[in-house]
mmCIF file of C-alpha atoms (C1' of nucleotides) in Angstrom:
data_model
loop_
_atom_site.group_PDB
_atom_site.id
_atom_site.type_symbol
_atom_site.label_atom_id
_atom_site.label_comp_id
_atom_site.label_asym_id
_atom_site.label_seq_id
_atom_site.Cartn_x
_atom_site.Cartn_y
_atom_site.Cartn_z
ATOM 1 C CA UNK S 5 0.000 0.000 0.000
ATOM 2 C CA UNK S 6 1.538 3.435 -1.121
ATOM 3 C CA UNK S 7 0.188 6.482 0.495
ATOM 4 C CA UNK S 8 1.868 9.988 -1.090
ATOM 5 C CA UNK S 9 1.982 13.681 0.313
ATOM 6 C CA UNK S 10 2.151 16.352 -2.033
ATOM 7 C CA UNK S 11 1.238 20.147 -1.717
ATOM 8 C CA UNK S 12 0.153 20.909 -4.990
ATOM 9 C CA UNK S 13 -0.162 24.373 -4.679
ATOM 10 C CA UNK S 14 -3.482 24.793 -6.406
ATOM 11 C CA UNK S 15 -5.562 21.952 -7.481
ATOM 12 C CA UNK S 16 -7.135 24.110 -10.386
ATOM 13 C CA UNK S 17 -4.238 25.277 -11.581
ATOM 14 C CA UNK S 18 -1.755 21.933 -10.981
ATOM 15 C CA UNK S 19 -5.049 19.381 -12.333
ATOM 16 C CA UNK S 20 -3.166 18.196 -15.207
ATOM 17 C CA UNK S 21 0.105 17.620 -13.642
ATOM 18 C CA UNK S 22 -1.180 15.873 -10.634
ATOM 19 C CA UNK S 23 -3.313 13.459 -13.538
ATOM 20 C CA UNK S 24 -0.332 13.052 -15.107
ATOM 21 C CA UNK S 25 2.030 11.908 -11.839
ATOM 22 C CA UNK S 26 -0.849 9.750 -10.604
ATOM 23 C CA UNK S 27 -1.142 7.495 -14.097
ATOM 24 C CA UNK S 28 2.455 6.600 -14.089
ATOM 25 C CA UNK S 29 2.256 6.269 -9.646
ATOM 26 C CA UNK S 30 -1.300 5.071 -9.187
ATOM 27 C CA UNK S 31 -0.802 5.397 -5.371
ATOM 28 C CA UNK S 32 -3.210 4.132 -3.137
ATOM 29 C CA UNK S 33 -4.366 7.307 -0.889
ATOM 30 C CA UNK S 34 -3.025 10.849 -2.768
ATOM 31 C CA UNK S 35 -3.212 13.308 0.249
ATOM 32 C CA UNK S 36 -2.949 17.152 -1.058
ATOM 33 C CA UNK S 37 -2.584 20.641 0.358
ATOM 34 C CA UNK S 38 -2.827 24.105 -0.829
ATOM 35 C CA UNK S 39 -5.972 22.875 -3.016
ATOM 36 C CA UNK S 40 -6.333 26.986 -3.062
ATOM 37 C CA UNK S 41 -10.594 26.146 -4.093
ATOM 38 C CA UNK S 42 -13.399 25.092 -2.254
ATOM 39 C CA UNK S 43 -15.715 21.874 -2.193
ATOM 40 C CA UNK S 44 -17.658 23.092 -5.087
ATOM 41 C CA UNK S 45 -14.995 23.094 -7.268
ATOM 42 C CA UNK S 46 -13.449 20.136 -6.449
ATOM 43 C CA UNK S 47 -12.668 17.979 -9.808
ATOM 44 C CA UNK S 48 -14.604 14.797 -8.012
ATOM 45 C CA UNK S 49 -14.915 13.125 -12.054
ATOM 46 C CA UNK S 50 -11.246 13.500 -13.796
ATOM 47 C CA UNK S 51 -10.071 12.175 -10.167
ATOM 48 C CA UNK S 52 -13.227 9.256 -10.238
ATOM 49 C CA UNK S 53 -11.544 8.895 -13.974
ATOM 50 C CA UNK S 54 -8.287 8.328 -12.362
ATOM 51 C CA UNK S 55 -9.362 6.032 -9.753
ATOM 52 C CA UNK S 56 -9.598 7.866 -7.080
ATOM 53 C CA UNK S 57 -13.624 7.118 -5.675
ATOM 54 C CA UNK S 58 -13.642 8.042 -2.117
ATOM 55 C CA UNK S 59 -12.492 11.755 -1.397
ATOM 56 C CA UNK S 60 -12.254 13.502 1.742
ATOM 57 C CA UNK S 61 -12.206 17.077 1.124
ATOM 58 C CA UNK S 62 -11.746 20.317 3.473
ATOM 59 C CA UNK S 63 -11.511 23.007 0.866
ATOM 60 C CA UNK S 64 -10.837 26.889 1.417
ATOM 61 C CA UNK S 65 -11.034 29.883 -1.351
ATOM 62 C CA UNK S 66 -7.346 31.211 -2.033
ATOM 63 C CA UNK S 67 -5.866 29.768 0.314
ATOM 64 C CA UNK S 68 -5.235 26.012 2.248
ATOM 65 C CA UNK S 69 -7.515 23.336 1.781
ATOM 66 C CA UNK S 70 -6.742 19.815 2.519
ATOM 67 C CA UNK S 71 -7.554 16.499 0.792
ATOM 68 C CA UNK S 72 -7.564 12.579 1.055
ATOM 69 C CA UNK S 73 -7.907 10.690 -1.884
ATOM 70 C CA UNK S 74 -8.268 7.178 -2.014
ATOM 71 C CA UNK S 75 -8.973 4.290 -4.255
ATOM 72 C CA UNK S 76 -11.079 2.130 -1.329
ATOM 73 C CA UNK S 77 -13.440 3.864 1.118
ATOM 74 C CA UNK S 78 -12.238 6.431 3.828
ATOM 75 C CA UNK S 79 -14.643 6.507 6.927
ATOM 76 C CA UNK S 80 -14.758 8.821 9.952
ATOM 77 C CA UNK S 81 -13.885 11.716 8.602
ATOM 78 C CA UNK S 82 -12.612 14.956 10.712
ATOM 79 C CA UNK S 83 -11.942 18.225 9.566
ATOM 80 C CA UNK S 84 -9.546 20.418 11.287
ATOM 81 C CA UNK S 85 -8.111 19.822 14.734
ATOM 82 C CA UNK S 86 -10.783 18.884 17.324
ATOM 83 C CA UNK S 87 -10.404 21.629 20.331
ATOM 84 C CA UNK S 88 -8.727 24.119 18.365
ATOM 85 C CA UNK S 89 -11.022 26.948 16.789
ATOM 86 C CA UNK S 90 -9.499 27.748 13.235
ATOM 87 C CA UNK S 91 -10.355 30.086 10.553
ATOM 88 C CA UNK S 92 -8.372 27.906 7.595
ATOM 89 C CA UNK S 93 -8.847 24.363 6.317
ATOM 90 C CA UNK S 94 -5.751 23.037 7.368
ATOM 91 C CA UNK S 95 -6.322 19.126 8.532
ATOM 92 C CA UNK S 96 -8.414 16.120 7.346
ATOM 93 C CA UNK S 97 -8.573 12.991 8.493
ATOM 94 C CA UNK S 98 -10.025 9.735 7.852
ATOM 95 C CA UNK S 99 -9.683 6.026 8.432
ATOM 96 C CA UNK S 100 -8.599 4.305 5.675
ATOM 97 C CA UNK S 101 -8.435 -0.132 5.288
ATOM 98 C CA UNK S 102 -5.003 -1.165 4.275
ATOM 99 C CA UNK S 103 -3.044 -4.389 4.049
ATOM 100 C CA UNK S 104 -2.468 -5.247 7.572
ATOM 101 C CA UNK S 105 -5.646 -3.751 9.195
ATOM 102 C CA UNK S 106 -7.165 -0.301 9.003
ATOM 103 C CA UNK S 107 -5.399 2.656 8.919
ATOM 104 C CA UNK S 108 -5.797 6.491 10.944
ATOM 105 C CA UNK S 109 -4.643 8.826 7.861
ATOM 106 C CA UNK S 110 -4.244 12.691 9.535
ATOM 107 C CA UNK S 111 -3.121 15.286 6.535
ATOM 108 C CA UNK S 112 -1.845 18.158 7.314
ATOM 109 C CA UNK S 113 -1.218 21.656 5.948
ATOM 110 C CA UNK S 114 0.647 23.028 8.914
ATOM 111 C CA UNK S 115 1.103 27.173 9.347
ATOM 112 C CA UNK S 116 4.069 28.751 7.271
ATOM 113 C CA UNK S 117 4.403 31.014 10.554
ATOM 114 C CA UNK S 118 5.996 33.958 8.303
ATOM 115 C CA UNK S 119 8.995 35.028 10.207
ATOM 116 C CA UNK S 120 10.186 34.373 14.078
ATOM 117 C CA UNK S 121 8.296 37.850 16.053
ATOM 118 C CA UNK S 122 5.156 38.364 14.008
ATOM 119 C CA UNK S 123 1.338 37.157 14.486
ATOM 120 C CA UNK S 124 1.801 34.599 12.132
ATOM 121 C CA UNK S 125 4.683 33.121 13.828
ATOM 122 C CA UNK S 126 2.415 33.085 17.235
ATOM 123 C CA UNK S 127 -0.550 31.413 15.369
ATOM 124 C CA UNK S 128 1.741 28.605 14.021
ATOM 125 C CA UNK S 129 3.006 28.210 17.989
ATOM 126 C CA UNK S 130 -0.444 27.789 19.216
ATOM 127 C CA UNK S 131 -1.204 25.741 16.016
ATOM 128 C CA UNK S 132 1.014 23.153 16.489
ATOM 129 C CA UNK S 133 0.262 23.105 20.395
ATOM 130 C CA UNK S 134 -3.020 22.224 19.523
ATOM 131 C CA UNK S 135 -2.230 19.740 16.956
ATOM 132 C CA UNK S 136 -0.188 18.284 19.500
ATOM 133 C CA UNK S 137 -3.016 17.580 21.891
ATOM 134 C CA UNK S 138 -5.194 16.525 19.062
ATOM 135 C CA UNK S 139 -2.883 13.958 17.802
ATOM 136 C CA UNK S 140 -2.143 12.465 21.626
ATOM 137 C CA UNK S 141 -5.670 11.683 21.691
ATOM 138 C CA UNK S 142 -6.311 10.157 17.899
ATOM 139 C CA UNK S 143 -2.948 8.099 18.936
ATOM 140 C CA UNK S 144 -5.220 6.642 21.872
ATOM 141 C CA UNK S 145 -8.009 5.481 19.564
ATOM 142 C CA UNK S 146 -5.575 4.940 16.117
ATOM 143 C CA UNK S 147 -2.779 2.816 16.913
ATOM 144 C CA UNK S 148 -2.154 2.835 13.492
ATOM 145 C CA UNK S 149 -1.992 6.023 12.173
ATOM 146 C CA UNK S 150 0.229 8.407 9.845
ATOM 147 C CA UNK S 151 0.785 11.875 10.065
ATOM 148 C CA UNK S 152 1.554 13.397 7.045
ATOM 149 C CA UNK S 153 1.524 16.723 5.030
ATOM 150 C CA UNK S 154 3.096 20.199 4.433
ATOM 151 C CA UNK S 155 4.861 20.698 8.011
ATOM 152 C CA UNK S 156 6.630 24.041 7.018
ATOM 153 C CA UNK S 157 9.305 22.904 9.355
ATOM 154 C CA UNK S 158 13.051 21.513 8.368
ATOM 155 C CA UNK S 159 13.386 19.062 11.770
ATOM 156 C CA UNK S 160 17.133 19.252 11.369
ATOM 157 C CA UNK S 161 20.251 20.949 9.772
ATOM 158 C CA UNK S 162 20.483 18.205 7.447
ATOM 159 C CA UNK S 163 17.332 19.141 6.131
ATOM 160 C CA UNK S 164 18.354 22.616 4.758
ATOM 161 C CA UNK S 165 20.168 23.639 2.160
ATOM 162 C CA UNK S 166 21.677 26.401 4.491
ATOM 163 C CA UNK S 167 21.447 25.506 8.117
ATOM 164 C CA UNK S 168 23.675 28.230 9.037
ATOM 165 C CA UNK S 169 22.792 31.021 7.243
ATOM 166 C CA UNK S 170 19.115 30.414 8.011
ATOM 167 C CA UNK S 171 19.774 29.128 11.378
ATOM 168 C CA UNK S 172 16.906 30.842 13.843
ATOM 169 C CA UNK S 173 15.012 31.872 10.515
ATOM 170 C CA UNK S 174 11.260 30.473 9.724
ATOM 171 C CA UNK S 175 11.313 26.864 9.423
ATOM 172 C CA UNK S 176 14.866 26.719 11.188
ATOM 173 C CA UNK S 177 13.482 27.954 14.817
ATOM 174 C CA UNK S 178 14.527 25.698 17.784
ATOM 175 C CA UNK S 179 11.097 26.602 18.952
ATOM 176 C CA UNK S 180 9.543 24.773 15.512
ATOM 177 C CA UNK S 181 12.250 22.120 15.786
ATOM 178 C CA UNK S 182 10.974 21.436 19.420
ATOM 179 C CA UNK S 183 7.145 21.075 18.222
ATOM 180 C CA UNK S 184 8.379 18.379 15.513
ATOM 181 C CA UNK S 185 10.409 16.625 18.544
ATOM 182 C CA UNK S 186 7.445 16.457 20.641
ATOM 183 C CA UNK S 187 5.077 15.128 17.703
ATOM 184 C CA UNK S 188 8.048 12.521 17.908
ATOM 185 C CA UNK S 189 7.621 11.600 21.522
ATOM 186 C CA UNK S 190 4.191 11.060 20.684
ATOM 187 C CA UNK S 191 5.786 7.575 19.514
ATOM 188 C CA UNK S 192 5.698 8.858 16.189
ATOM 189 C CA UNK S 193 8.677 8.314 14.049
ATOM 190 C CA UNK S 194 10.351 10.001 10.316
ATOM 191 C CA UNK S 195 9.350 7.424 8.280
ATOM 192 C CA UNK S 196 11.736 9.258 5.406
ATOM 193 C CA UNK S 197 14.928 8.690 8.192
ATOM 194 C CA UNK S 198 14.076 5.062 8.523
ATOM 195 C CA UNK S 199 15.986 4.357 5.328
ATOM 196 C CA UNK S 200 19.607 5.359 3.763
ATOM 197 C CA UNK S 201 18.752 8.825 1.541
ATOM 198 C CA UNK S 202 20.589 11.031 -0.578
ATOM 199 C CA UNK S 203 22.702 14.284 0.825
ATOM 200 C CA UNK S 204 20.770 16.986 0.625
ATOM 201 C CA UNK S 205 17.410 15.363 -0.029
ATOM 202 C CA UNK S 206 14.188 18.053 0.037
ATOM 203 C CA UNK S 207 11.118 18.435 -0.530
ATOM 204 C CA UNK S 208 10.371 21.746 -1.803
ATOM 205 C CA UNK S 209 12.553 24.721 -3.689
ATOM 206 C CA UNK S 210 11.604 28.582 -4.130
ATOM 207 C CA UNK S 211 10.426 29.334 -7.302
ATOM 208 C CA UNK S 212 13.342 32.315 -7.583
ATOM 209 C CA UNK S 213 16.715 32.179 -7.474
ATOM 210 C CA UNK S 214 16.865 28.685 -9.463
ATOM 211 C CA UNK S 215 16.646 27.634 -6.332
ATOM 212 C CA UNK S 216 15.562 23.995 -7.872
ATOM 213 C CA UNK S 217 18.385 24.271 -10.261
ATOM 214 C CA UNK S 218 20.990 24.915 -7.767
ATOM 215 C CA UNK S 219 19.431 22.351 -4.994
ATOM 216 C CA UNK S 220 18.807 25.430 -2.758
ATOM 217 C CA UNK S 221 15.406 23.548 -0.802
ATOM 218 C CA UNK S 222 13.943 22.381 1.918
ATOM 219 C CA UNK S 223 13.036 19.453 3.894
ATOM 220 C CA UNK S 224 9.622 20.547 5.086
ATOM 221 C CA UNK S 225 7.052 17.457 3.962
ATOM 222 C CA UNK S 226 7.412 14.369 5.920
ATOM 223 C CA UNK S 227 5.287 11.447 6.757
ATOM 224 C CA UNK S 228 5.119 10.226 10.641
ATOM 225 C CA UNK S 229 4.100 7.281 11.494
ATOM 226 C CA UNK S 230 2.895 5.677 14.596
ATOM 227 C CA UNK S 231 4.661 2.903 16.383
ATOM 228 C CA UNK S 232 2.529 0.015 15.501
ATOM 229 C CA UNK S 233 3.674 0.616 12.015
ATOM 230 C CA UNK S 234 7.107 0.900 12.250
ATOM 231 C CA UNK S 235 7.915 -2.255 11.477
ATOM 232 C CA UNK S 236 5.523 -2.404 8.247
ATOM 233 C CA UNK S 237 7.390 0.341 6.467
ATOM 234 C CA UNK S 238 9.152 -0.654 3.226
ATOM 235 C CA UNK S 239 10.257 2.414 1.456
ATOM 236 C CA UNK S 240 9.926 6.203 1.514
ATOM 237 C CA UNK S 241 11.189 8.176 -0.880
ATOM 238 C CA UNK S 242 10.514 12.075 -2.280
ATOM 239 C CA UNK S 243 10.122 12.147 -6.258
ATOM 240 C CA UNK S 244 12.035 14.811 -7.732
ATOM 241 C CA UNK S 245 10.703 14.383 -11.461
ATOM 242 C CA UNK S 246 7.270 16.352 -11.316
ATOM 243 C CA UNK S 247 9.296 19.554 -10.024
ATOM 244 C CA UNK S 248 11.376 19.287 -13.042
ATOM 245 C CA UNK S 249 8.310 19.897 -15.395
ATOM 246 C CA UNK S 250 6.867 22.560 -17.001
ATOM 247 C CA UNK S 251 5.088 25.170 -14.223
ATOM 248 C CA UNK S 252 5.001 22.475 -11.669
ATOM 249 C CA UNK S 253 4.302 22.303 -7.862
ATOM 250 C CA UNK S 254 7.146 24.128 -5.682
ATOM 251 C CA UNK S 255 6.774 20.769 -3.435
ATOM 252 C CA UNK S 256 7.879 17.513 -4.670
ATOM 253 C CA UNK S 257 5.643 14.502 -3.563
ATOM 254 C CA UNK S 258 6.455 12.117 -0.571
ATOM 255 C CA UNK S 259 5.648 8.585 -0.622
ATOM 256 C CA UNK S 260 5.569 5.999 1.801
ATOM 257 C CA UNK S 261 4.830 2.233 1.205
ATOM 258 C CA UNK S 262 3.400 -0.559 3.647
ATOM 259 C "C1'" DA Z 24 25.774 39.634 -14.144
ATOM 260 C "C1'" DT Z 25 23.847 39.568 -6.994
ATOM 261 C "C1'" DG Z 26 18.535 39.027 -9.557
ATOM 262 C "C1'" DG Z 27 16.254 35.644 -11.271
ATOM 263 C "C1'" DC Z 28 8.491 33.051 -8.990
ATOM 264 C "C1'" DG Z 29 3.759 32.071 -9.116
ATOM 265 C "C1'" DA Z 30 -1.212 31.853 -7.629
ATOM 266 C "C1'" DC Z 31 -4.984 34.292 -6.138
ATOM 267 C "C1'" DC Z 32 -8.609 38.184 -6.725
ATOM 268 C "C1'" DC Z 33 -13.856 42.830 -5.041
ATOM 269 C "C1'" DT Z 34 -7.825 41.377 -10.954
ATOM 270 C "C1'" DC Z 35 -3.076 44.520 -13.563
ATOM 271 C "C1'" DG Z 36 -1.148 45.675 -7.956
ATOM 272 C "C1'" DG Z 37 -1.161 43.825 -3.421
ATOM 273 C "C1'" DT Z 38 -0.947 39.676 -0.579
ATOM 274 C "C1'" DC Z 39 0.828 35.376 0.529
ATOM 275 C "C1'" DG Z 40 3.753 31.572 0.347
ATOM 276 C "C1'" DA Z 41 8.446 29.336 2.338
#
DNA sequence: ATGGCGACCCTCGGTCGA
């Protein structure tokens, strides 16, 4: 079973491209963020077309929105984090039947928290505080589950291109650093660090600066998963090849197999 | 050569992303 991450940084304008990566890696479960388009426009028949029947959706206008798509049914479906009052569509869960039993999926667009100082940096404190809660308590009732999505956080200096000329920058802070540690102590573990990788292996490049073309990127989308499914994990791997094409995605897809 | 993007909308300039 292959489940993928992969902000797509508008589903209405990415459509095509995301088609396209999905025929040649029909994945099981396609989890998105950034849709950037609410439920209403959601393209529920090219992605029935593709094989995707059962979506979970949590879409926003402009910005966020979240998505689960799967090719079996998802059930017990959540929107955003239970306890924590939000304005943006930022999580979606569902439980999902895979090989070995059934499966807790939580997808995440976590907040981009702007720089260290400002509002935005606050809301993406008390954000991830609350996710943290949130996921403590879906760990009690999901012992197999998978946190996954857009984290906007490189957990280590191995996971920037410039750890110390960004070092205490957004995505860098030891204050984000020490919210990804404690989603760790949950019992949740890198499923990308379980296996050899490249140097310098990321996840998303700016747009400017050929930032893609010199390897100047980030580590920021990752896939946790719980401890009960540790030990099922055969591979996860980012794919480099759709942010090579023709106005793609700034994010590169993650995918983890079972 | 030191700047080089892209998507969105109360849309052609400001906001946001990371």
């Amino acid at each position: 079973m292959k489940i993928t991450t992969w902000n797509i940084n508008s589903l209405a304008a990415r459509l095509q491209h995301m088609l396209d990566w999905v025929a040649a890696n029909p994945v099981d479960v396609l989890c998105l963020q950034e849709l950037k388009l609410t439920e209403d426009k959601f393209p529920l028949l090219e992605l029935h077309a593709a094989g995707y029947t059962h979506c979970a959706v949590f879409g926003q206008k402009t910005y966020n929105g979240v998505a689960i798509l799967s090719r079996t049914p998802v059930r017990d479906v959540a929107k955003n984090i239970a306890g924590f009052a939000d304005e943006h569509s930022r999580v979606i869960a569902a439980t999902i039947d895979g090989p070995q039993g059934e499966l807790r999926v939580v997808n995440g667009y976590f907040v981009n928290g702007q720089a260290p100082g400002t509002e935005k940096f606050a809301y993406k404190m008390n954000w991830l505080g609350g996710l943290n809660a949130y996921l403590c308590d879906e760990l009690r009732r999901h012992e197999r589950l998978v946190l996954l999505g857009d984290f906007n956080i490189a957990p280590e200096d191995r996971d920037s291109y410039d750890p110390d000329g960004l070092r205490d920058t957004i995505h860098h802070t030891k204050e984000e650093r020490e919210h990804f540690r404690k989603l760790l102590e949950l019992g949740l573990c890198d499923g990308f660090r379980l296996f050899e990788q490249p140097e310098k292996s990321f996840s998303w490049w700016d747009y400017r600066m050929l930032g893609y073309q010199k390897n100047r990127g980030l580590r920021i989308d990752h896939i946790l998963v719980s401890e009960a499914l540790r030990a099922h994990v055969k591979s996860c791997a980012i794919d480099r090849a759709p942010r090579k094409w023709k106005q793609p995605s700034d994010h590169a897809p993650v995918t983890i197999e079972f």
